[in-house]
Coordinates of N, CA, C and O in Angstrom, one line a residue:
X1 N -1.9 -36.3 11.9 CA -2.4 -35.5 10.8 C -1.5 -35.8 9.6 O -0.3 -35.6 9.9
X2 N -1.9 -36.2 8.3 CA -1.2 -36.6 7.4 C -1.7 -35.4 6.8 O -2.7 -34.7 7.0
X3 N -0.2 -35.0 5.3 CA 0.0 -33.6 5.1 C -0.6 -33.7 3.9 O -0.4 -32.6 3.3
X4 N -1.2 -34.4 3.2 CA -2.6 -34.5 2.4 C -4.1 -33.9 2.9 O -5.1 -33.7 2.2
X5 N -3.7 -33.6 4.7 CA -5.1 -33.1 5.5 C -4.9 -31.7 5.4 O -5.8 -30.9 5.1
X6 N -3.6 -31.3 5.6 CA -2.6 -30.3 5.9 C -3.1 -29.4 4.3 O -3.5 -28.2 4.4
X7 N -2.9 -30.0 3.2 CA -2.7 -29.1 2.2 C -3.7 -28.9 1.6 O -3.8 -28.0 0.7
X8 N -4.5 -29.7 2.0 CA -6.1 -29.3 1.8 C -6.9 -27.9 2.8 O -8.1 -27.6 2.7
X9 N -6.1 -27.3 3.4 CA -6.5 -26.5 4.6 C -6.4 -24.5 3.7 O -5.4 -24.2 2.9
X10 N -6.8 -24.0 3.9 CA -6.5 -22.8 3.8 C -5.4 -22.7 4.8 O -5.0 -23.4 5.7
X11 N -4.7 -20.9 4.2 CA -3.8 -20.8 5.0 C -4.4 -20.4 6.6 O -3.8 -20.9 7.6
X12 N -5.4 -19.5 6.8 CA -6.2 -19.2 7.8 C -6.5 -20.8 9.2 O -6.4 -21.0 10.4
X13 N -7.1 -21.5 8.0 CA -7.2 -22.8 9.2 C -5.9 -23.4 9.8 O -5.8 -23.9 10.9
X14 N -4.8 -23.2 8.7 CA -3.6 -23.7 9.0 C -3.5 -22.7 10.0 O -4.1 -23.2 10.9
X15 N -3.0 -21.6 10.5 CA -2.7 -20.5 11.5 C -3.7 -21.1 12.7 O -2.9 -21.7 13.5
X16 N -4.5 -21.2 12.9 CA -5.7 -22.0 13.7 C -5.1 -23.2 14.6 O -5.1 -23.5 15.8
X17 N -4.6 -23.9 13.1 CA -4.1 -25.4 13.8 C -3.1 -25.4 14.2 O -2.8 -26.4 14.8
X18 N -2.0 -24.4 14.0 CA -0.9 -24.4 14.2 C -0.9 -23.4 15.7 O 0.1 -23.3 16.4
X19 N -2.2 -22.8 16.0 CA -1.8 -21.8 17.4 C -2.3 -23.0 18.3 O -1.7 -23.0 19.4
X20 N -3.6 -24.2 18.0 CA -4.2 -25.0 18.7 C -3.1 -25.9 19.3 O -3.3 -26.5 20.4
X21 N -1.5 -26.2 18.3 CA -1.0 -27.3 18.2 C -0.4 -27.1 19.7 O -0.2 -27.8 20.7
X22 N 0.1 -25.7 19.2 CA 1.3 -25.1 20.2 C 1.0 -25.2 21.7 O 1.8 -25.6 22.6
X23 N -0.6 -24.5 21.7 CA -1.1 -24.5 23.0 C -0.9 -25.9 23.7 O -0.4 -26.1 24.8
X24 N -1.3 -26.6 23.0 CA -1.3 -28.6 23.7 C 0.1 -28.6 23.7 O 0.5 -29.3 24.7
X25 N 1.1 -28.0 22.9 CA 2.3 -28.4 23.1 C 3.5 -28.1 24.6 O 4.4 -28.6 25.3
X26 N 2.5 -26.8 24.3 CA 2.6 -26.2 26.1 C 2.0 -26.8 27.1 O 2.8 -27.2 28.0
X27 N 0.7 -27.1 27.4 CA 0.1 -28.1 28.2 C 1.0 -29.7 28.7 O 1.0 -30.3 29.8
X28 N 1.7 -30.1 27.2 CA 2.0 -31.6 27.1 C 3.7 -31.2 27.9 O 4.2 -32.3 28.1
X29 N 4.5 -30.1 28.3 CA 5.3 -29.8 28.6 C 5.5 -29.7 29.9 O 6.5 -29.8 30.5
X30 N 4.1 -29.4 30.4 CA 3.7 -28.9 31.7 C 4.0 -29.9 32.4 O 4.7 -29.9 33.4
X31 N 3.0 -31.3 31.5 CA 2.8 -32.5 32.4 C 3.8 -33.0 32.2 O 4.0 -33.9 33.1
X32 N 5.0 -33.0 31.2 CA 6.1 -34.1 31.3 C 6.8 -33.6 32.7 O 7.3 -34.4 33.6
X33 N 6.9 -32.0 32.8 CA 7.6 -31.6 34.0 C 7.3 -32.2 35.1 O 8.0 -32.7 36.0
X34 N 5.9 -32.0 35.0 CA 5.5 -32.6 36.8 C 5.4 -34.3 36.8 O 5.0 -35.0 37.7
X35 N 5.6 -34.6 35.8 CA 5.2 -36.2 36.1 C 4.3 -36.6 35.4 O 4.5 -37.8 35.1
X36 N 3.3 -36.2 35.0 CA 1.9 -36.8 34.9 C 1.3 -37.0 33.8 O 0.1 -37.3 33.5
X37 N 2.9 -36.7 32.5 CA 2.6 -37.3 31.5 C 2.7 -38.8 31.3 O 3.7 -39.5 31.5
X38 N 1.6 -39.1 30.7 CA 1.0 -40.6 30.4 C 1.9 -40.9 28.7 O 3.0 -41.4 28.5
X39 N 0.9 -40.4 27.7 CA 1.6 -40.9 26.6 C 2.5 -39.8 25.9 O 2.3 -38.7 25.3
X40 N 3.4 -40.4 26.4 CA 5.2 -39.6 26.0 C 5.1 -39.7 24.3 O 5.8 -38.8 23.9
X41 N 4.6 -40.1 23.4 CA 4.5 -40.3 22.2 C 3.9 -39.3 21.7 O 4.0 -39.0 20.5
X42 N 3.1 -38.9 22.5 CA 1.9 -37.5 21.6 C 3.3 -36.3 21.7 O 3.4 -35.6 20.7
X43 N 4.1 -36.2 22.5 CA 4.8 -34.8 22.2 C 5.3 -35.4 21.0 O 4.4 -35.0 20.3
X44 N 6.1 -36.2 20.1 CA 6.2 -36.4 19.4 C 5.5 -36.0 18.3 O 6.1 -35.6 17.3
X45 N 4.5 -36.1 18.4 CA 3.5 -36.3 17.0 C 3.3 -35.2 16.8 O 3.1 -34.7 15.7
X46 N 3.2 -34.2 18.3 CA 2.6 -32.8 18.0 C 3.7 -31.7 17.5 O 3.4 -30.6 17.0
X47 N 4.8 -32.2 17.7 CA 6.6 -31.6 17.4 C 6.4 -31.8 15.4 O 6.6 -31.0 14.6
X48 N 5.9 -33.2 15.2 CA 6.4 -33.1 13.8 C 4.7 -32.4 13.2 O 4.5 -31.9 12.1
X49 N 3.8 -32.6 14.1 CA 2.5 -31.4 13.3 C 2.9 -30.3 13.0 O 2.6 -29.8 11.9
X50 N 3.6 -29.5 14.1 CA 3.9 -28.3 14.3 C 4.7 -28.1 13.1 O 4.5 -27.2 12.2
X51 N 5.7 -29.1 13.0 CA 6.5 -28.5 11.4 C 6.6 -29.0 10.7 O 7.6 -28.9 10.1
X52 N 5.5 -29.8 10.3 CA 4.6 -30.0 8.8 C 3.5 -29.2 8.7 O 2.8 -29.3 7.7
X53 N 3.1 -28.4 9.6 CA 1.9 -27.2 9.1 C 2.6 -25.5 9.1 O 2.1 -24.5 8.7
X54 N 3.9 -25.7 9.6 CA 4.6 -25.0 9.1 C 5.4 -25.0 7.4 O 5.5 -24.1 6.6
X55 N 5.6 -26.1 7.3 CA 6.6 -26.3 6.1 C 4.8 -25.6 5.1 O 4.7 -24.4 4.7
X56 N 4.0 -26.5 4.8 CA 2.9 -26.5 4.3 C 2.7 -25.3 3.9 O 2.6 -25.0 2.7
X57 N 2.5 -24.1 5.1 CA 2.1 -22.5 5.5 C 3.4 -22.2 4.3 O 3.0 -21.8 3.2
X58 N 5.0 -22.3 4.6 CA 5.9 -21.4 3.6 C 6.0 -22.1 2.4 O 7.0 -21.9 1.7
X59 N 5.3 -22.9 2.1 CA 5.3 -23.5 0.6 C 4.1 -22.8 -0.3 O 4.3 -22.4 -1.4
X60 N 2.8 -22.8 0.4 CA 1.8 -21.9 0.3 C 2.4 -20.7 -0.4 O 2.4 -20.5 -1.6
X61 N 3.1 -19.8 0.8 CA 3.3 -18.7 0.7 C 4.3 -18.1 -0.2 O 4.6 -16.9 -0.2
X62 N 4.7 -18.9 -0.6 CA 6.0 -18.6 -1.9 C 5.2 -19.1 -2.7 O 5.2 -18.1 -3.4
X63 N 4.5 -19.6 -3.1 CA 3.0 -20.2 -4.1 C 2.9 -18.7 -4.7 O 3.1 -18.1 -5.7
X64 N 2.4 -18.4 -3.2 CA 1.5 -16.9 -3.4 C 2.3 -15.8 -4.0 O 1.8 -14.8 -4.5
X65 N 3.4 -16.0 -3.9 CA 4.9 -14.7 -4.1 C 5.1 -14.8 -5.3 O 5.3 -13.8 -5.9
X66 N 5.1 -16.0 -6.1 CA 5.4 -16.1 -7.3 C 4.6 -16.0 -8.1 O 5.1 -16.1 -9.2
X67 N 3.1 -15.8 -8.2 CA 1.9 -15.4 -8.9 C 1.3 -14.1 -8.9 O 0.3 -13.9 -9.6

């Protein structure tokens, strides 16, 4: 997810993508435990989604504070 997709999002979709991210992020945790993670690279990708749609969400939201 490139953060040009990210800031195009309301803050609402952002909360959405960011509860969706977490859940797979738990799932992808599960399987590294037991073995049966395949591509070790997606935790990766989903570690820096998680906090680039965070950073996105408190940049937003100081937006909002100062208007």
């Amino acid at each position: 997810m490139k953060a040009a997709q990210v800031r195009g999002m309301t803050v609402d979709q952002l909360n959405d993508e960011l509860v969706k991210l977490k859940k797979e992020q738990f799932n992808l945790r599960f399987q590294a435990a037991s073995g049966q993670l395949e591509n070790t690279a997606r935790v990766r990708e989903i570690r820096r989604d998680i906090a680039r749609i965070q950073t996105i969400t408190r940049q937003k939201s100081a937006a909002g504070a100062k208007a």
